[in-house]
Each structure stands twice: as structure tokens, then as C-alpha cells.
PDB file of C-alpha atoms in Angstrom:
ATOM      1  CA  MET A   1      76.178 102.548 109.807  1.00  0.00           C
ATOM      2  CA  ALA A   2      78.189 104.737 112.398  1.00  0.00           C
ATOM      3  CA  GLU A   3      74.969 105.149 114.348  1.00  0.00           C
ATOM      4  CA  LEU A   4      75.292 101.132 114.853  1.00  0.00           C
ATOM      5  CA  LEU A   5      77.910 101.281 116.319  1.00  0.00           C
ATOM      6  CA  ARG A   6      77.760 103.990 118.521  1.00  0.00           C
ATOM      7  CA  ARG A   7      75.615 101.833 120.372  1.00  0.00           C
ATOM      8  CA  ASN A   8      78.323  99.744 121.634  1.00  0.00           C
ATOM      9  CA  GLU A   9      79.647 100.881 124.684  1.00  0.00           C
ATOM     10  CA  ALA A  10      83.108  99.938 124.020  1.00  0.00           C
ATOM     11  CA  PHE A  11      83.171 101.387 120.156  1.00  0.00           C
ATOM     12  CA  ARG A  12      81.605 104.792 121.971  1.00  0.00           C
ATOM     13  CA  LYS A  13      84.378 105.310 124.445  1.00  0.00           C
ATOM     14  CA  LEU A  14      87.527 104.495 122.290  1.00  0.00           C
ATOM     15  CA  GLU A  15      85.495 107.103 119.721  1.00  0.00           C
ATOM     16  CA  GLU A  16      84.993 109.407 122.583  1.00  0.00           C
ATOM     17  CA  THR A  17      89.180 108.848 123.832  1.00  0.00           C
ATOM     18  CA  ALA A  18      90.152 109.575 120.861  1.00  0.00           C
ATOM     19  CA  CYS A  19      88.376 111.681 119.787  1.00  0.00           C
ATOM     20  CA  ALA A  20      89.448 113.868 123.571  1.00  0.00           C
ATOM     21  CA  GLU A  21      92.731 113.699 122.923  1.00  0.00           C
ATOM     22  CA  THR A  22      92.815 114.294 119.288  1.00  0.00           C
ATOM     23  CA  ARG A  23      90.773 117.835 120.500  1.00  0.00           C
ATOM     24  CA  ALA A  24      94.070 118.317 122.714  1.00  0.00           C
ATOM     25  CA  MET A  25      96.690 117.550 120.553  1.00  0.00           C
ATOM     26  CA  ALA A  26      95.117 120.085 118.396  1.00  0.00           C
ATOM     27  CA  THR A  27      94.662 122.871 121.419  1.00  0.00           C
ATOM     28  CA  THR A  28      97.982 122.081 122.827  1.00  0.00           C
ATOM     29  CA  LEU A  29     100.056 121.654 118.521  1.00  0.00           C
ATOM     30  CA  LEU A  30      98.298 123.964 116.050  1.00  0.00           C
ATOM     31  CA  LYS A  31      95.937 126.706 118.805  1.00  0.00           C
ATOM     32  CA  LYS A  32      92.961 125.394 117.283  1.00  0.00           C
ATOM     33  CA  SER A  33      89.908 124.428 118.713  1.00  0.00           C
ATOM     34  CA  LEU A  34      87.669 122.324 116.338  1.00  0.00           C
ATOM     35  CA  ARG A  35      84.187 120.951 116.037  1.00  0.00           C
ATOM     36  CA  TRP A  36      83.162 117.510 116.195  1.00  0.00           C
ATOM     37  CA  GLU A  37      82.134 116.581 112.793  1.00  0.00           C
ATOM     38  CA  ALA A  38      82.330 112.901 111.322  1.00  0.00           C
ATOM     39  CA  PHE A  39      83.318 112.233 107.585  1.00  0.00           C
ATOM     40  CA  HIS A  40      81.904 108.556 106.897  1.00  0.00           C
ATOM     41  CA  VAL A  41      82.757 106.779 103.731  1.00  0.00           C
ATOM     42  CA  ILE A  42      82.251 103.176 102.641  1.00  0.00           C
ATOM     43  CA  ARG A  43      85.277 102.602 100.302  1.00  0.00           C
ATOM     44  CA  CYS A  44      84.994  99.458  98.857  1.00  0.00           C
ATOM     45  CA  ALA A  45      87.915  97.814  97.032  1.00  0.00           C
ATOM     46  CA  SER A  46      87.836  94.446  93.895  1.00  0.00           C
ATOM     47  CA  THR A  47      89.320  94.491  90.510  1.00  0.00           C
ATOM     48  CA  SER A  48      86.768  97.042  89.279  1.00  0.00           C
ATOM     49  CA  THR A  49      88.206  99.510  91.407  1.00  0.00           C
ATOM     50  CA  ARG A  50      91.811  99.830  90.922  1.00  0.00           C
ATOM     51  CA  ASN A  51      92.563 103.541  90.148  1.00  0.00           C
ATOM     52  CA  GLU A  52      91.043 104.190  93.472  1.00  0.00           C
ATOM     53  CA  SER A  53      94.635 101.547  94.734  1.00  0.00           C
ATOM     54  CA  HIS A  54      97.957 102.579  95.378  1.00  0.00           C
ATOM     55  CA  CYS A  55      97.599 105.713  95.576  1.00  0.00           C
ATOM     56  CA  ARG A  56      99.680 107.875  98.408  1.00  0.00           C
ATOM     57  CA  HIS A  57      97.819 110.202 100.329  1.00  0.00           C
ATOM     58  CA  TYR A  58      97.745 111.847 103.589  1.00  0.00           C
ATOM     59  CA  ASP A  59      94.515 112.882 105.020  1.00  0.00           C
ATOM     60  CA  SER A  60      92.437 116.324 105.508  1.00  0.00           C
ATOM     61  CA  HIS A  61      91.346 115.124 108.651  1.00  0.00           C
ATOM     62  CA  LEU A  62      93.263 114.836 112.657  1.00  0.00           C
ATOM     63  CA  LEU A  63      91.613 111.300 113.370  1.00  0.00           C
ATOM     64  CA  THR A  64      90.567 108.290 110.948  1.00  0.00           C
ATOM     65  CA  LEU A  65      88.629 105.210 112.589  1.00  0.00           C
ATOM     66  CA  LEU A  66      88.870 102.484 110.096  1.00  0.00           C
ATOM     67  CA  ILE A  67      86.828  99.806 110.574  1.00  0.00           C
ATOM     68  CA  PRO A  68      87.408  96.321 108.141  1.00  0.00           C
ATOM     69  CA  LEU A  69      84.052  95.010 107.709  1.00  0.00           C
ATOM     70  CA  LYS A  70      85.023  92.269 104.242  1.00  0.00           C
ATOM     71  CA  LEU A  71      88.369  91.375 103.096  1.00  0.00           C
ATOM     72  CA  ALA A  72      89.633  90.379 100.597  1.00  0.00           C
ATOM     73  CA  PRO A  73      91.695  86.530 100.321  1.00  0.00           C
ATOM     74  CA  ASP A  74      95.414  87.052 101.624  1.00  0.00           C
ATOM     75  CA  GLY A  75      97.241  87.555  98.998  1.00  0.00           C
ATOM     76  CA  VAL A  76     100.476  90.212  97.332  1.00  0.00           C
ATOM     77  CA  CYS A  77      97.556  92.080  96.467  1.00  0.00           C
ATOM     78  CA  ASN A  78      94.753  92.422  99.072  1.00  0.00           C
ATOM     79  CA  GLY A  79      93.153  95.726  99.130  1.00  0.00           C
ATOM     80  CA  ASP A  80      95.609  96.111 102.520  1.00  0.00           C
ATOM     81  CA  LEU A  81      96.664  99.651 104.360  1.00  0.00           C
ATOM     82  CA  LEU A  82     100.139 100.267 103.982  1.00  0.00           C
ATOM     83  CA  VAL A  83     101.687 103.287 106.112  1.00  0.00           C
ATOM     84  CA  TYR A  84     104.726 105.212 105.041  1.00  0.00           C
ATOM     85  CA  HIS A  85     107.470 106.614 107.604  1.00  0.00           C
ATOM     86  CA  PRO A  86     108.467 108.628 109.012  1.00  0.00           C
ATOM     87  CA  PRO A  87     105.245 111.216 109.854  1.00  0.00           C
ATOM     88  CA  ARG A  88     105.800 114.422 109.043  1.00  0.00           C
ATOM     89  CA  LEU A  89     106.083 116.933 111.831  1.00  0.00           C
ATOM     90  CA  ALA A  90     105.123 120.193 110.702  1.00  0.00           C
ATOM     91  CA  VAL A  91     102.055 121.183 107.752  1.00  0.00           C
ATOM     92  CA  SER A  92     101.846 124.331 106.699  1.00  0.00           C
ATOM     93  CA  THR A  93      98.629 125.232 104.671  1.00  0.00           C
ATOM     94  CA  VAL A  94     101.711 126.358 101.555  1.00  0.00           C
ATOM     95  CA  ALA A  95     103.212 122.434 101.938  1.00  0.00           C
ATOM     96  CA  ASN A  96     100.184 121.109 102.390  1.00  0.00           C
ATOM     97  CA  VAL A  97      98.716 122.438  98.979  1.00  0.00           C
ATOM     98  CA  PHE A  98     101.363 121.235  97.359  1.00  0.00           C
ATOM     99  CA  CYS A  99     101.618 117.828  99.374  1.00  0.00           C
ATOM    100  CA  LYS A 100      97.590 117.628  98.011  1.00  0.00           C
ATOM    101  CA  LEU A 101      98.480 118.736  94.095  1.00  0.00           C
ATOM    102  CA  ARG A 102     102.046 116.590  94.098  1.00  0.00           C
ATOM    103  CA  HIS A 103      99.526 113.225  95.214  1.00  0.00           C
ATOM    104  CA  GLY A 104      96.761 114.323  92.368  1.00  0.00           C
ATOM    105  CA  ILE A 105      99.593 113.942  90.103  1.00  0.00           C
ATOM    106  CA  GLN A 106     100.844 110.220  91.678  1.00  0.00           C
ATOM    107  CA  ARG A 107      96.800 109.532  91.241  1.00  0.00           C
ATOM    108  CA  ASN A 108      97.152 110.140  87.603  1.00  0.00           C
ATOM    109  CA  LEU A 109      99.765 108.218  86.664  1.00  0.00           C
ATOM    110  CA  PRO A 110      99.068 104.350  85.122  1.00  0.00           C
ATOM    111  CA  PHE A 111      97.824 101.595  87.049  1.00  0.00           C
ATOM    112  CA  PRO A 112     100.775  99.782  86.723  1.00  0.00           C
ATOM    113  CA  ILE A 113     103.503 102.128  87.489  1.00  0.00           C
ATOM    114  CA  ARG A 114     101.728 103.345  90.891  1.00  0.00           C
ATOM    115  CA  LYS A 115     101.730  99.708  91.648  1.00  0.00           C
ATOM    116  CA  TRP A 116     105.062  99.439  90.905  1.00  0.00           C
ATOM    117  CA  MET A 117     106.051 102.494  93.372  1.00  0.00           C
ATOM    118  CA  THR A 118     104.106 101.076  96.129  1.00  0.00           C
ATOM    119  CA  LEU A 119     105.334  97.087  95.808  1.00  0.00           C
ATOM    120  CA  ARG A 120     108.915  99.208  95.563  1.00  0.00           C
ATOM    121  CA  ASP A 121     108.237 100.689  98.335  1.00  0.00           C
ATOM    122  CA  LEU A 122     107.482  97.818 100.058  1.00  0.00           C
ATOM    123  CA  ARG A 123     110.181  96.121  99.595  1.00  0.00           C
ATOM    124  CA  ARG A 124     113.148  99.181 100.385  1.00  0.00           C
ATOM    125  CA  GLY A 125     110.971  99.291 103.785  1.00  0.00           C
ATOM    126  CA  ARG A 126     109.991 102.757 103.166  1.00  0.00           C
ATOM    127  CA  CYS A 127     106.438 102.117 104.333  1.00  0.00           C
ATOM    128  CA  ASN A 128     104.420  99.130 106.512  1.00  0.00           C
ATOM    129  CA  ARG A 129     101.402  97.181 105.859  1.00  0.00           C
ATOM    130  CA  VAL A 130      99.331  96.724 108.054  1.00  0.00           C
ATOM    131  CA  PRO A 131      96.754  92.996 108.035  1.00  0.00           C
ATOM    132  CA  VAL A 132      93.372  93.942 109.546  1.00  0.00           C
ATOM    133  CA  GLU A 133      91.071  91.732 111.121  1.00  0.00           C
ATOM    134  CA  PRO A 134      86.896  92.664 110.292  1.00  0.00           C
ATOM    135  CA  GLY A 135      84.655  93.660 113.489  1.00  0.00           C
ATOM    136  CA  SER A 136      88.149  95.275 114.725  1.00  0.00           C
ATOM    137  CA  VAL A 137      88.350  99.196 114.814  1.00  0.00           C
ATOM    138  CA  TYR A 138      92.346 100.977 113.740  1.00  0.00           C
ATOM    139  CA  VAL A 139      92.808 104.501 114.863  1.00  0.00           C
ATOM    140  CA  PHE A 140      95.174 106.024 113.060  1.00  0.00           C
ATOM    141  CA  ASN A 141      96.210 110.047 112.172  1.00  0.00           C
ATOM    142  CA  GLY A 142      96.073 110.138 108.674  1.00  0.00           C
ATOM    143  CA  PHE A 143      96.789 113.816 108.659  1.00  0.00           C
ATOM    144  CA  VAL A 144     100.615 113.507 109.812  1.00  0.00           C
ATOM    145  CA  LEU A 145     101.208 109.407 108.178  1.00  0.00           C
ATOM    146  CA  GLN A 146     100.838 109.546 104.628  1.00  0.00           C
ATOM    147  CA  HIS A 147      99.650 106.230 103.452  1.00  0.00           C
ATOM    148  CA  ALA A 148      97.037 104.130 100.517  1.00  0.00           C
ATOM    149  CA  ASN A 149      95.963 100.954  99.502  1.00  0.00           C
ATOM    150  CA  LEU A 150      97.127  98.208  97.725  1.00  0.00           C
ATOM    151  CA  ASP A 151      94.949  96.464  95.323  1.00  0.00           C
ATOM    152  CA  VAL A 152      92.707  93.841  95.165  1.00  0.00           C
ATOM    153  CA  GLU A 153      93.501  91.199  92.977  1.00  0.00           C
ATOM    154  CA  VAL A 154      90.613  88.329  93.572  1.00  0.00           C
ATOM    155  CA  GLY A 155      87.772  89.059  95.525  1.00  0.00           C
ATOM    156  CA  GLU A 156      86.428  92.274  97.332  1.00  0.00           C
ATOM    157  CA  ARG A 157      86.754  94.786 100.532  1.00  0.00           C
ATOM    158  CA  ARG A 158      84.782  96.206 102.666  1.00  0.00           C
ATOM    159  CA  SER A 159      85.600  99.157 105.238  1.00  0.00           C
ATOM    160  CA  LEU A 160      84.290 101.710 106.973  1.00  0.00           C
ATOM    161  CA  LEU A 161      85.964 104.218 107.317  1.00  0.00           C
ATOM    162  CA  ILE A 162      85.277 107.723 110.230  1.00  0.00           C
ATOM    163  CA  HIS A 163      86.996 111.024 109.464  1.00  0.00           C
ATOM    164  CA  TYR A 164      86.937 113.580 112.340  1.00  0.00           C
ATOM    165  CA  TYR A 165      88.803 117.092 112.673  1.00  0.00           C
ATOM    166  CA  ASP A 166      89.579 118.772 109.583  1.00  0.00           C
ATOM    167  CA  PRO A 167      92.190 121.235 110.819  1.00  0.00           C
ATOM    168  CA  GLY A 168      91.823 123.500 107.911  1.00  0.00           C
ATOM    169  CA  TYR A 169      95.491 123.254 106.207  1.00  0.00           C
ATOM    170  CA  SER A 170      94.401 122.638 102.597  1.00  0.00           C
ATOM    171  CA  ALA A 171      92.798 126.399 101.128  1.00  0.00           C
ATOM    172  CA  GLY A 172      89.883 124.537 100.880  1.00  0.00           C
ATOM    173  CA  LEU A 173      90.693 121.551  98.033  1.00  0.00           C
ATOM    174  CA  SER A 174      89.859 118.548 100.185  1.00  0.00           C
ATOM    175  CA  GLY A 175      86.375 120.280 100.547  1.00  0.00           C
ATOM    176  CA  THR A 176      86.157 120.625  96.819  1.00  0.00           C
ATOM    177  CA  VAL A 177      87.815 117.281  96.034  1.00  0.00           C
ATOM    178  CA  ARG A 178      85.202 115.076  98.773  1.00  0.00           C
ATOM    179  CA  GLY A 179      82.279 116.885  96.676  1.00  0.00           C
ATOM    180  CA  VAL A 180      83.648 116.505  93.078  1.00  0.00           C
ATOM    181  CA  ARG A 181      83.941 112.579  94.294  1.00  0.00           C
ATOM    182  CA  MET A 182      80.693 112.546  95.787  1.00  0.00           C
ATOM    183  CA  LEU A 183      78.901 114.566  93.166  1.00  0.00           C
ATOM    184  CA  TRP A 184      81.168 111.904  90.709  1.00  0.00           C
ATOM    185  CA  ASP A 185      79.505 108.478  92.257  1.00  0.00           C
ATOM    186  CA  ARG A 186      76.154 109.634  92.119  1.00  0.00           C
ATOM    187  CA  LEU A 187      76.500 110.348  89.007  1.00  0.00           C
ATOM    188  CA  ARG A 188      77.921 106.450  89.084  1.00  0.00           C
ATOM    189  CA  LYS A 189      74.975 105.479  90.921  1.00  0.00           C
ATOM    190  CA  ASN A 190      72.860 106.669  89.095  1.00  0.00           C
ATOM    191  CA  MET A 191      74.055 105.305  85.538  1.00  0.00           C
ATOM    192  CA  THR A 192      73.902 101.736  87.015  1.00  0.00           C
ATOM    193  CA  GLY A 193      71.260 101.526  89.661  1.00  0.00           C
ATOM    194  CA  MET A 194      74.397 100.763  93.052  1.00  0.00           C
ATOM    195  CA  TYR A 195      77.057 101.987  94.215  1.00  0.00           C
ATOM    196  CA  PRO A 196      80.577 101.561  93.580  1.00  0.00           C
ATOM    197  CA  GLY A 197      81.531  97.956  94.191  1.00  0.00           C
ATOM    198  CA  THR A 198      78.397  96.734  95.141  1.00  0.00           C
TER     199      THR A 198
END
């Protein structure tokens, strides 16, 4: 799907500009030269995928492009992206690993508790809801912006996420988690004959 998008000149220019700015930032602030590598994820959210909702986290990558493909009906919980503030300003490998462990513990809390925590954060202004439109492209740095997704109470929501430039501050945890998720998705596909959410 990303290759189809890259045939569109406007998307290609947006991607090139965002990547160039991210590489320049990495060179200046992190003193790292990062190679171009795109990690693609189709996120399907529905009433059957609540384990992926209300899980605040930081991305392992410096740049994320979010392309909404299909939205769930409007409502309190329609799968919207939530962005927490303020952004984290300094990141070390040790701090990042501890943060991933903390988020892992939160991810394993029962769904009603995670949802209550998220909605409380919204009420108290600790995060902002980001309304999106299908076909638009949203660019953000999920490495410094803590974020999560609301659950979907009715219908289904699908998004394409493209992540770029992993600076390597996870001591191998990110690659391991990605590998386990890909294996789990493959196993679920083999058991049902379909990908999750399809």
C-alpha cells in the first residue's frame, strides 16, 4: 500500500521532506546518522481488538506517518489517537528501557482500568484527542510524544502507520517486541485464515 502512495507526487514530497528533516535532527541532536528504513503497520481496531487500545507508549522510531483508511462512527470511543504532553526532551537508553517496561506493565492492566485511566487523562487535560480524516497524512514524532488510541465501541477503524529511523535506544527490546507481535499475528492468521480485524 505504501508503494501505491509513493506514486502520488504530493505524498512522495511530504515523505521526502519529513525524512530529510528527521535525519537532520538526528544528526544534530543525537549525533547519529540513521539509514532509511520504513516499518509498515496496518492497524485494525474494532470491538475485538481492545487489548491494543488505551496502551500509552512511545514509538521506537523518530518519525511516524499516520494515514487513516477507514474511520469508526463518531462517539466517545472511536479509536482516535491521543497525544500526551509535554513531550520528553531527553532520552537515554536506560530511561527508554525503563519507560518501555512501565508501559508494558500498564498494557497488561485489565481493559476497564486502562480505559478509565485514559478517559481521566482526557478530562484532566493531560492529553489531546487528534481527530483525523481518511486520506490525510499526519506526521509526528512518536519517539518523544507519548500517545495511545481509544478503543472502538462500534464498527471498525483502519490506519496505515509508517515508522522511520530507529535510533537504537531500546537495548534490543523494540526489535524483540516487533518480532513477537509479527509471530503472534502470523499464528492468529494461520488459526483463523484471516488477519486480525479483517
